[in-house]
Coordinates of N, CA and C in Angstrom, one line a residue:
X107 N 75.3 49.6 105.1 CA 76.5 48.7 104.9 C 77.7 49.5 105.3
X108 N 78.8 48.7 105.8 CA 79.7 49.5 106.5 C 80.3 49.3 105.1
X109 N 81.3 50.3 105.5 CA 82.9 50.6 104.8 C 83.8 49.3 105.0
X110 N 84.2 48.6 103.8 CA 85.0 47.5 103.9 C 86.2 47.4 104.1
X111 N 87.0 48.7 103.2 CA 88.3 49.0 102.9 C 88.0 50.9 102.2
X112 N 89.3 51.3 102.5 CA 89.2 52.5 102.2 C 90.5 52.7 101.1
X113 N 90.6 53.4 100.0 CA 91.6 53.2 98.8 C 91.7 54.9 98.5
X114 N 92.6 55.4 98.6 CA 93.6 56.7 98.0 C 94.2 56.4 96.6
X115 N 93.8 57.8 96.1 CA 94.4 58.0 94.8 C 94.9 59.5 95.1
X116 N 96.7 59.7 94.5 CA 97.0 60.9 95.0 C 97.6 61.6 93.7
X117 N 97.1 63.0 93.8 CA 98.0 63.5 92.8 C 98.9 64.2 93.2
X118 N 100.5 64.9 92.8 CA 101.2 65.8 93.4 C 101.4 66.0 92.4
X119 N 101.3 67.9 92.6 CA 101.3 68.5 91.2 C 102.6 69.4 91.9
X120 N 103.8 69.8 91.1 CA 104.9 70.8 90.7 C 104.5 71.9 89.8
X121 N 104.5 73.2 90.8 CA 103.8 74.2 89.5 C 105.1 75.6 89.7
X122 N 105.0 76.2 88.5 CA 105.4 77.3 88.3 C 104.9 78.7 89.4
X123 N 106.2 79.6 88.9 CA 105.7 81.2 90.0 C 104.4 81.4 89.7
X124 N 103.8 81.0 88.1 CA 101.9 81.4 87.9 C 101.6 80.2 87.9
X125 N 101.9 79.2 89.6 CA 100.9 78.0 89.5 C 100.4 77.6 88.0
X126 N 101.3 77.4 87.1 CA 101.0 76.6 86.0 C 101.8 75.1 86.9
X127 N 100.9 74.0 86.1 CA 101.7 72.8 86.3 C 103.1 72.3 85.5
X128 N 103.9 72.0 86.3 CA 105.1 71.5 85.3 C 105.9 70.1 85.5
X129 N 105.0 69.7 86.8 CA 105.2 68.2 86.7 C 104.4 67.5 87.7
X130 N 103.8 66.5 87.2 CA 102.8 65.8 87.9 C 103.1 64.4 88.1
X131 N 102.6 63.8 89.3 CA 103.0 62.6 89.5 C 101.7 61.6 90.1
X132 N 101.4 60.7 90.0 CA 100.3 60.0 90.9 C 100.5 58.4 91.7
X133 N 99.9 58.4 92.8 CA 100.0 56.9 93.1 C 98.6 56.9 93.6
X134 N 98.6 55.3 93.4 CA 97.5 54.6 93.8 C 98.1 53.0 94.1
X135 N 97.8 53.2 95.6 CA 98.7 52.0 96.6 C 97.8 50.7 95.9
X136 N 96.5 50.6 95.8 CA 95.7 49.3 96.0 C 96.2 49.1 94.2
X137 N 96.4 49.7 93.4 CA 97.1 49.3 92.2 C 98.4 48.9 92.2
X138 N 99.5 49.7 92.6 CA 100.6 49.3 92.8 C 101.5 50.6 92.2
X139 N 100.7 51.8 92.0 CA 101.5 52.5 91.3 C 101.6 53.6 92.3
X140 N 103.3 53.9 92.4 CA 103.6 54.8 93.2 C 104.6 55.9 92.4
X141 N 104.1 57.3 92.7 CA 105.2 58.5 91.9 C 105.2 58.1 90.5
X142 N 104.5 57.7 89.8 CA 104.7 57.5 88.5 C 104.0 58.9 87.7
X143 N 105.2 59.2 86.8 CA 105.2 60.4 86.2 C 103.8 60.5 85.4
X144 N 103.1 61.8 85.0 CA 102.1 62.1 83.9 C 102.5 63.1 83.5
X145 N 101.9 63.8 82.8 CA 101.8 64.9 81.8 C 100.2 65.6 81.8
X146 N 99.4 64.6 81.9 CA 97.7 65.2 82.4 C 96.9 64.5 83.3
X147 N 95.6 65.1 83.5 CA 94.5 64.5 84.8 C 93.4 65.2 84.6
X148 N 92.7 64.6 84.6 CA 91.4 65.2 84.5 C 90.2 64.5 85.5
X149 N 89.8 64.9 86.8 CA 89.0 64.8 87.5 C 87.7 65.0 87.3
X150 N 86.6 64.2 87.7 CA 85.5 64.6 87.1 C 84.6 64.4 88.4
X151 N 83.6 64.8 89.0 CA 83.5 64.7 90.4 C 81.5 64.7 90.0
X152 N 80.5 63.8 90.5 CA 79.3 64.4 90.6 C 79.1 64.6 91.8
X153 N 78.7 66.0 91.9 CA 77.8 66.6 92.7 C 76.3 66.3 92.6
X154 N 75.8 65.1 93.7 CA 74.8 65.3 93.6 C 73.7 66.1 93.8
X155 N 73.9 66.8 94.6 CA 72.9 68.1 95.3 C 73.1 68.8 94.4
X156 N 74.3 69.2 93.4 CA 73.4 70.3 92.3 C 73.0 69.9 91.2
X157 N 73.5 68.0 91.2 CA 73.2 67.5 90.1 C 74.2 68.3 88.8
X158 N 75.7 68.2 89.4 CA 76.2 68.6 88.4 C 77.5 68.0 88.2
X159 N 78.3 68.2 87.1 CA 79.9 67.7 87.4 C 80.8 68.9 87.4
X160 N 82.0 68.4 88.7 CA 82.2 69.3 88.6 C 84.3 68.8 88.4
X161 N 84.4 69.4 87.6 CA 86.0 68.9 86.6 C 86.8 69.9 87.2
X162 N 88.6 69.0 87.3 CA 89.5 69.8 87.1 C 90.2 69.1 86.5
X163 N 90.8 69.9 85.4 CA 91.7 69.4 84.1 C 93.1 70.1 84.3
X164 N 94.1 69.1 84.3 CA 95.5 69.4 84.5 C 96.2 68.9 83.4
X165 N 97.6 69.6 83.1 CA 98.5 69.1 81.9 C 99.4 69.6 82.2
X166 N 100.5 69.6 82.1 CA 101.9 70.2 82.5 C 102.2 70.9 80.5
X167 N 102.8 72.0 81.4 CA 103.3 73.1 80.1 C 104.1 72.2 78.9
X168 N 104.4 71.1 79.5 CA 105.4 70.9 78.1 C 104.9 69.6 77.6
X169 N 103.4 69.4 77.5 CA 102.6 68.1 77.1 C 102.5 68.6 75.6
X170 N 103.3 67.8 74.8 CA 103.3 68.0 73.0 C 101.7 67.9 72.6
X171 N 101.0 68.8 71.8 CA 99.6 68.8 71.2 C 99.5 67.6 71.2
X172 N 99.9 66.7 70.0 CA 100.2 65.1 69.3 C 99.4 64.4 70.6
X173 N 99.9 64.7 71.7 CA 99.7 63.6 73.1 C 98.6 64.1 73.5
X174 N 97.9 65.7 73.5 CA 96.8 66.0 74.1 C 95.8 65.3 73.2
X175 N 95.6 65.3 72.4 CA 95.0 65.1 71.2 C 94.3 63.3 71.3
X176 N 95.4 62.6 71.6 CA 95.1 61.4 71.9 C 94.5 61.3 73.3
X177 N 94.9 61.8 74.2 CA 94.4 62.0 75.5 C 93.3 62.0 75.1
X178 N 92.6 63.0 74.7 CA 91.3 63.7 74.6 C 90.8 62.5 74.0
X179 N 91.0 61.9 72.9 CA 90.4 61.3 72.1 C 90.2 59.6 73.1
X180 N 91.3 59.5 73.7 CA 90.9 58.3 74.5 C 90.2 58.7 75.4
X181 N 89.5 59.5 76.3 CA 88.5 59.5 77.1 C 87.5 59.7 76.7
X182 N 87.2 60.1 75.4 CA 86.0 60.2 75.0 C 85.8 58.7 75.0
X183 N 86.7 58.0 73.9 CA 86.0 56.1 74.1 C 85.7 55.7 75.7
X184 N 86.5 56.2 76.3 CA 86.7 55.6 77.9 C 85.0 56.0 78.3
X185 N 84.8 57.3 77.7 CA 83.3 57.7 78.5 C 82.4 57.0 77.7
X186 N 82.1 56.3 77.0 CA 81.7 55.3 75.4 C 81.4 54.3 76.5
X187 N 82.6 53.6 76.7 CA 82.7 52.5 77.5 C 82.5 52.3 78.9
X188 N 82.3 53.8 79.5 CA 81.7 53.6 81.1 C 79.7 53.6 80.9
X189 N 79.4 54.7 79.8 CA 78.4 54.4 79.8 C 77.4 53.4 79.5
X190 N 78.3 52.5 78.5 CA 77.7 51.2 78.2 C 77.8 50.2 79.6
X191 N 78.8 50.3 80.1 CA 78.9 49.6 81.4 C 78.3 50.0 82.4
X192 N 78.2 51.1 83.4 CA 77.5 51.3 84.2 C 75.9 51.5 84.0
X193 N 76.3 52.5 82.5 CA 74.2 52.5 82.9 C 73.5 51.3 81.3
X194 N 74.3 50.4 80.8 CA 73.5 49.7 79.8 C 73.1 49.8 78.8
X195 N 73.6 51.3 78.5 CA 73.3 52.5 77.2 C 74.2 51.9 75.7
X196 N 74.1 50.3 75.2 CA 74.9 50.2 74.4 C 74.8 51.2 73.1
X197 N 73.3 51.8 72.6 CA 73.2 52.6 71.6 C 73.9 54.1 71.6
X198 N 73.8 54.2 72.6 CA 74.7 56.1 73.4 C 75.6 55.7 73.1
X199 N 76.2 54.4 73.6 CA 77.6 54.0 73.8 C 78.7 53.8 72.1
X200 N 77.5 53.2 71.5 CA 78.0 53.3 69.8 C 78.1 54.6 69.1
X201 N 77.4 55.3 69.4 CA 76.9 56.7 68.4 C 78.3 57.8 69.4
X202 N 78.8 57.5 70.5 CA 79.8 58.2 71.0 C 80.6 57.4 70.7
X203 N 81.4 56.7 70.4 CA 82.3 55.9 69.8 C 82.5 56.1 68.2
X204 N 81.6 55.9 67.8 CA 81.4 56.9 66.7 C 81.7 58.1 66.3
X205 N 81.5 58.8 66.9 CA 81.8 60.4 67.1 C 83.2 60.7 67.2
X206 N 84.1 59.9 68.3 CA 84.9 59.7 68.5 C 86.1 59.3 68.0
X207 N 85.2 58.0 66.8 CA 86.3 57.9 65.6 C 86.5 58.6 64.6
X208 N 85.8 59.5 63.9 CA 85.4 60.7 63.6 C 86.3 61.9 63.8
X209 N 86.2 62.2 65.1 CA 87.0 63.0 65.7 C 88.8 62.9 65.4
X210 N 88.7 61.5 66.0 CA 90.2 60.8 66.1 C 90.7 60.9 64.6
X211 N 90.0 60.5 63.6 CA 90.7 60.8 62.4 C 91.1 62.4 61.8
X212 N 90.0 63.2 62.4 CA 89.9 64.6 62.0 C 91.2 65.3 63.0
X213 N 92.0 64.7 63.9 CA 92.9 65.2 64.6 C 94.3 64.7 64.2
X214 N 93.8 63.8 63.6 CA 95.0 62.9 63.2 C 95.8 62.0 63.9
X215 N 94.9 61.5 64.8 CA 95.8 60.5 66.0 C 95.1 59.0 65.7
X216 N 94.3 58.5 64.6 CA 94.2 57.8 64.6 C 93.8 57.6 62.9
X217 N 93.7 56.7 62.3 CA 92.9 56.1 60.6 C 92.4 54.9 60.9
X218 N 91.2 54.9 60.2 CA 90.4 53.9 60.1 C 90.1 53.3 59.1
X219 N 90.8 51.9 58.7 CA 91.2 51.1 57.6 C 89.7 50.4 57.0

């Protein structure tokens, strides 16, 4: 099957004299979002041939815990919710959502009524 359309996601990171990040930006044309500011990123990439993932996690020096904290806690649902969706895993999908909320309470970024 050929290639239909081709789509860019960009990041431009601003870093310190010790390449620390101190401001990050991203666009993605076929969304609509151009230069819009972040504070983190996290890439996750599979390598099939080693059969492995291979991550790069970004945050700029002046991202408040409070915010990492949430961050973190929303990708874990986000990874909940790709698994139930791409591979069908609703039971994975619960017991990490679970974990999750768990977690979220024990960080204090979220209560469960």
């Amino acid at each position: 099957m050929a290639v239909a359309h081709r789509s860019d996601i960009n990041l431009n990171i601003g870093l310190d004299e010790n390449r620390v990040p101190e401001e990050m930006t991203w666009s993605a044309a076929d969304s609509g979002v151009e230069n819009s500011k972040t504070k983190a990123a996290m890439i996750s990439i599979w390598d099939e041939k080693a059969q492995e993932t291979l991550r790069i996690d970004l945050w700029t020096k002046d991202m408040p815990l409070d915010q990492m904290k949430k961050y973190i806690h929303q990708n874990i649902m986000a990874l909940a919710d790709t698994l139930e969706r791409a591979g069908g895993e609703a039971d994975y999908a619960k017991d990490l959502r679970e974990y999750a909320l768990d977690l979220g309470e024990k960080m204090n970024v979220l209560k469960r009524g």
